[in-house]
Amino acid sequence: MTSPALTLVLGGTGKTGRRVVRRLTGRGHVVRIGSRTGGIPFDWNDSTTWQPALTGVDAVYVTYQPDLAVPGAPEAIGAFAELAVRTGARRLVLLSGRGEPEAEACEKALAASGAQWTVLRASFFAQNFSEGDFLGPVLDGELALPVGDVQEPFVDADDIAEVAATVLAEGGHTGRTYDLTGPRLLTFAQATAAIGAATGREIGYVTVPAEAYAAELAAHGVPAAVTDLLTYLFTSVLDGRNAYLGDGVRQVLGRPARDFTDHVAEAAATGVWTPGAAS
């Protein structure tokens, strides 16, 4: 008898990773969570952890921390992918970003490994407002970013996870790049207004200069490298280049992507945007 196939989910406790883990285990797949605190630790900054995490693995969901745009990411992705193939992993699924030249360099490094690769290019997550960096400002009643009236097709992390789990579990996706977005373009002001409408709160949105945004992050103790990365993403990736819809969710799942308001309604019902509520 052969052992059941094992899937390694890097960032298995993160926004998309934990959702991928849940869906794969729901399908009966055996999953190894790749994280610094995992049973078999994995750390992008310590390549000696890569081989143990890959042992016995058939497929890998690849997410890179802190972002594919940081220096050295293509080299790390390429080295990891080559090691994965040598170790026996056949299928690699990379979570990538839209409109990022650095992310595209990572995609090429993945493809050059000889793996059965698939790329998922995702827009900004709807969950950034309920689980990520935007949650604190939303709770405080005002989100301030160096982004004006640029529209973004916010994608639901649950859609990303369902697509990733499907691609990892099924064949027929090798060599494909899927553009994962929500079904509608929204400005950040419209997104915060939708949260306000769902919660009955006044939640404002303010466009601030990039310099002021960076100074505010620094004042709150955010490391310079992270500040530079966030400022770059907001001023470059959100310059209008991604103000169009992708159809990757429908291509893989055969259904429309979830709308931003679907996530807002579900998140509001949990009380996550209620100041002082228990988390």
Coordinates of C-alpha atoms in Angstrom, one line a residue:
M1 CA 0.0 0.0 0.0
T2 CA 1.2 3.5 -0.7
S3 CA 1.0 6.4 1.7
P4 CA -1.5 9.2 1.1
A5 CA -0.1 12.2 -0.8
L6 CA 1.2 14.9 1.5
T7 CA 0.7 18.6 0.8
L8 CA 3.0 21.3 2.4
V9 CA 1.2 24.6 2.9
L10 CA 3.7 27.4 3.5
G11 CA 2.3 30.2 5.7
G12 CA -0.2 27.6 6.9
T13 CA -1.3 29.8 9.7
G14 CA -1.7 33.0 7.6
K15 CA -4.7 34.6 5.8
T16 CA -4.9 32.3 2.9
G17 CA -2.7 29.4 4.2
R18 CA -5.0 28.4 7.1
R19 CA -8.0 28.5 4.7
V20 CA -6.2 26.3 2.3
V21 CA -5.3 23.9 5.1
R22 CA -9.0 23.7 6.2
R23 CA -10.2 23.0 2.6
L24 CA -7.6 20.4 1.9
T25 CA -8.2 18.5 5.1
G26 CA -11.9 18.7 4.4
R27 CA -11.2 16.9 1.2
G28 CA -9.3 14.2 3.1
H29 CA -5.8 15.3 2.2
V30 CA -2.9 15.0 4.5
V31 CA -1.4 18.5 5.2
R32 CA 1.9 19.7 6.7
I33 CA 1.8 23.3 7.9
G34 CA 4.9 25.2 7.0
S35 CA 5.7 27.9 9.6
R36 CA 8.4 28.8 12.0
T37 CA 6.4 27.2 14.8
G38 CA 5.2 24.2 12.9
G39 CA 5.9 20.6 14.0
I40 CA 8.6 20.6 11.3
P41 CA 9.6 24.2 11.3
F42 CA 9.9 26.1 8.1
D43 CA 11.6 29.5 7.8
W44 CA 12.3 31.3 4.5
N45 CA 15.3 33.0 6.1
D46 CA 16.8 29.6 7.1
S47 CA 17.3 27.3 4.2
T48 CA 18.3 24.4 6.4
T49 CA 14.6 24.1 7.4
W50 CA 13.5 23.6 3.8
Q51 CA 14.6 20.0 3.2
P52 CA 13.0 18.6 6.4
A53 CA 9.7 20.4 5.6
L54 CA 9.7 19.0 2.0
T55 CA 10.5 15.4 2.9
G56 CA 7.7 13.1 1.7
V57 CA 5.8 16.1 0.1
D58 CA 3.9 15.7 -3.2
A59 CA 2.6 19.3 -3.6
V60 CA 3.3 22.7 -2.1
Y61 CA 1.3 25.9 -1.7
V62 CA 4.0 28.5 -1.9
T63 CA 3.5 31.9 -0.1
Y64 CA 6.5 34.1 0.6
Q65 CA 7.0 36.4 3.6
P66 CA 7.0 39.3 3.8
D67 CA 6.3 39.8 0.1
L68 CA 7.5 38.8 -3.3
A69 CA 8.6 42.4 -3.9
V70 CA 11.4 42.3 -1.4
P71 CA 15.0 41.9 -2.6
G72 CA 16.2 38.3 -2.8
A73 CA 12.7 36.9 -3.2
P74 CA 13.2 35.5 -6.8
E75 CA 16.4 33.8 -5.7
A76 CA 14.8 32.2 -2.7
I77 CA 11.7 31.1 -4.7
G78 CA 14.0 29.6 -7.3
A79 CA 16.2 27.8 -4.9
F80 CA 13.2 26.4 -2.9
A81 CA 11.4 25.2 -6.1
E82 CA 14.5 23.4 -7.4
L83 CA 15.0 21.7 -4.0
A84 CA 11.3 20.8 -4.0
V85 CA 11.6 19.1 -7.4
R86 CA 14.7 17.2 -6.4
T87 CA 13.0 16.1 -3.2
G88 CA 10.1 14.7 -5.1
A89 CA 7.4 17.4 -4.9
R90 CA 5.6 17.4 -8.3
R91 CA 3.1 20.3 -8.0
L92 CA 3.9 23.8 -6.9
V93 CA 1.2 26.5 -6.6
L94 CA 2.5 30.1 -6.0
L95 CA 0.5 32.9 -4.6
S96 CA 1.6 35.9 -6.5
G97 CA 0.6 39.6 -6.9
R98 CA -0.8 41.5 -9.8
G99 CA 1.2 44.2 -11.6
E100 CA 4.4 43.5 -9.6
P101 CA 7.5 43.1 -11.8
E102 CA 9.3 41.5 -8.8
A103 CA 6.5 39.0 -8.4
E104 CA 6.7 38.1 -12.0
A105 CA 10.4 37.4 -11.6
C106 CA 9.5 35.0 -8.8
E107 CA 7.0 33.3 -11.1
K108 CA 9.7 32.8 -13.7
A109 CA 12.0 31.3 -11.1
L110 CA 9.3 28.9 -10.1
A111 CA 8.7 27.8 -13.7
A112 CA 12.4 27.3 -14.3
S113 CA 12.5 24.6 -11.6
G114 CA 10.9 22.1 -13.8
A115 CA 7.9 21.6 -11.5
Q116 CA 4.3 21.3 -12.5
W117 CA 3.7 24.9 -11.6
T118 CA 0.6 27.1 -11.3
V119 CA 0.5 30.8 -10.5
L120 CA -2.3 32.5 -8.6
R121 CA -2.1 36.3 -9.1
A122 CA -4.3 37.9 -6.5
S123 CA -5.5 41.4 -6.0
F124 CA -5.7 43.1 -2.5
F125 CA -7.5 40.9 0.0
A126 CA -10.9 41.9 1.3
Q127 CA -9.7 40.4 4.6
N128 CA -7.1 43.2 4.9
F129 CA -9.9 45.3 6.4
S130 CA -11.0 42.6 8.9
E131 CA -7.9 40.7 9.8
G132 CA -4.9 42.7 8.6
D133 CA -3.2 46.1 8.7
F134 CA -6.4 48.0 8.0
L135 CA -8.4 46.6 11.0
G136 CA -7.0 49.0 13.6
P137 CA -7.7 52.2 11.6
V138 CA -11.2 50.9 10.7
L139 CA -11.9 50.4 14.4
D140 CA -10.6 53.9 15.1
G141 CA -13.0 55.3 12.5
E142 CA -10.6 56.4 9.9
L143 CA -8.3 54.7 7.3
A144 CA -5.5 56.9 5.9
L145 CA -3.4 55.6 2.9
P146 CA -1.4 57.1 0.1
V147 CA -4.0 56.0 -2.4
G148 CA -6.5 58.3 -4.1
D149 CA -9.5 57.3 -6.3
V150 CA -7.7 54.3 -7.8
Q151 CA -10.1 51.3 -8.1
E152 CA -9.1 47.8 -6.9
P153 CA -11.0 44.6 -7.4
F154 CA -10.7 43.3 -3.8
V155 CA -10.6 39.5 -3.7
D156 CA -12.0 37.3 -0.9
A157 CA -9.3 35.2 0.7
D158 CA -11.8 32.3 0.9
D159 CA -12.0 32.4 -2.9
I160 CA -8.2 32.3 -3.1
A161 CA -8.1 29.3 -0.8
E162 CA -10.7 27.4 -2.6
V163 CA -8.9 28.0 -5.9
A164 CA -5.6 27.0 -4.4
A165 CA -7.0 23.8 -2.8
T166 CA -8.6 22.8 -6.1
V167 CA -5.5 23.3 -8.1
L168 CA -3.4 21.4 -5.5
A169 CA -5.8 18.5 -5.3
E170 CA -6.7 18.2 -9.0
G171 CA -4.8 17.9 -12.3
G172 CA -5.2 20.1 -15.4
H173 CA -3.7 23.3 -14.1
T174 CA 0.0 22.9 -14.9
G175 CA 1.5 25.9 -16.6
R176 CA -1.5 28.1 -16.0
T177 CA -1.6 31.6 -14.4
Y178 CA -4.9 32.6 -12.9
D179 CA -5.9 36.2 -12.3
L180 CA -7.9 36.2 -9.0
T181 CA -10.0 39.3 -8.3
G182 CA -13.4 40.1 -6.9
P183 CA -16.2 40.8 -9.4
R184 CA -16.3 44.6 -8.9
L185 CA -13.9 47.6 -8.8
L186 CA -14.0 49.7 -5.7
T187 CA -12.0 52.6 -4.4
F188 CA -10.7 52.5 -0.8
A189 CA -13.2 55.1 0.1
Q190 CA -16.1 53.0 -1.3
A191 CA -14.8 50.0 0.6
T192 CA -14.7 51.8 3.9
A193 CA -18.1 53.2 3.2
A194 CA -19.5 49.7 2.7
I195 CA -18.1 48.7 6.1
G196 CA -19.6 51.7 7.7
A197 CA -23.0 50.9 6.1
A198 CA -22.8 47.3 7.4
T199 CA -21.8 48.4 10.9
G200 CA -23.8 51.6 11.3
R201 CA -20.6 53.5 12.1
E202 CA -19.0 56.5 10.5
I203 CA -15.8 55.2 9.0
G204 CA -13.8 57.8 7.0
Y205 CA -11.1 57.4 4.4
V206 CA -8.4 60.0 3.9
T207 CA -5.8 60.2 1.1
V208 CA -2.4 61.2 2.6
P209 CA 1.0 61.9 0.9
A210 CA 3.4 58.9 0.8
E211 CA 5.9 60.8 3.0
A212 CA 3.3 61.4 5.7
Y213 CA 2.2 57.8 5.5
A214 CA 5.7 56.5 5.9
A215 CA 6.4 58.9 8.8
E216 CA 3.2 57.7 10.6
L217 CA 4.3 54.1 10.3
A218 CA 7.8 55.0 11.6
A219 CA 6.2 56.8 14.5
H220 CA 4.4 53.6 15.4
G221 CA 7.6 51.6 15.4
V222 CA 7.2 49.9 12.0
P223 CA 10.7 48.8 10.8
A224 CA 12.1 50.8 8.0
A225 CA 12.2 47.9 5.6
V226 CA 8.5 47.2 6.2
T227 CA 7.6 50.9 5.8
D228 CA 9.5 51.0 2.5
L229 CA 7.7 47.9 1.3
L230 CA 4.2 49.1 2.2
T231 CA 4.9 52.6 0.7
Y232 CA 6.1 51.0 -2.5
L233 CA 3.1 48.7 -2.8
F234 CA 0.6 51.5 -2.2
T235 CA 2.2 54.0 -4.5
S236 CA 3.2 51.7 -7.3
V237 CA 0.9 48.6 -7.5
L238 CA -2.0 50.9 -6.7
D239 CA -1.3 53.4 -9.4
G240 CA -4.2 52.2 -11.6
R241 CA -2.4 49.4 -13.3
N242 CA -4.6 46.8 -11.7
A243 CA -7.9 48.5 -12.1
Y244 CA -9.5 45.7 -14.1
L245 CA -11.2 42.4 -13.4
G246 CA -9.8 38.9 -13.6
D247 CA -11.7 35.7 -14.2
G248 CA -9.5 33.2 -12.5
V249 CA -12.1 32.3 -9.8
R250 CA -14.7 31.3 -12.4
Q251 CA -12.1 29.5 -14.6
V252 CA -11.1 27.2 -11.8
L253 CA -14.3 26.9 -9.7
G254 CA -17.0 27.5 -12.3
R255 CA -18.7 30.2 -10.3
P256 CA -18.4 34.0 -9.9
A257 CA -16.0 35.4 -7.3
R258 CA -17.5 36.6 -4.0
D259 CA -18.3 40.3 -3.9
F260 CA -16.7 42.6 -1.3
T261 CA -20.1 43.2 0.3
D262 CA -20.4 39.4 0.9
H263 CA -17.3 39.5 3.1
V264 CA -18.3 42.7 4.7
A265 CA -21.7 41.3 5.8
E266 CA -20.1 38.1 7.2
A267 CA -17.3 40.0 9.0
A268 CA -19.7 42.6 10.5
A269 CA -21.9 39.8 11.9
T270 CA -18.9 38.6 13.9
G271 CA -18.5 41.9 15.6
V272 CA -14.9 42.3 14.4
W273 CA -15.5 46.0 13.5
T274 CA -17.2 46.8 16.8
P275 CA -14.9 48.9 19.0
G276 CA -14.3 47.2 22.3
A277 CA -15.8 43.9 21.3
A278 CA -14.1 40.7 22.3
S279 CA -12.1 39.2 19.5

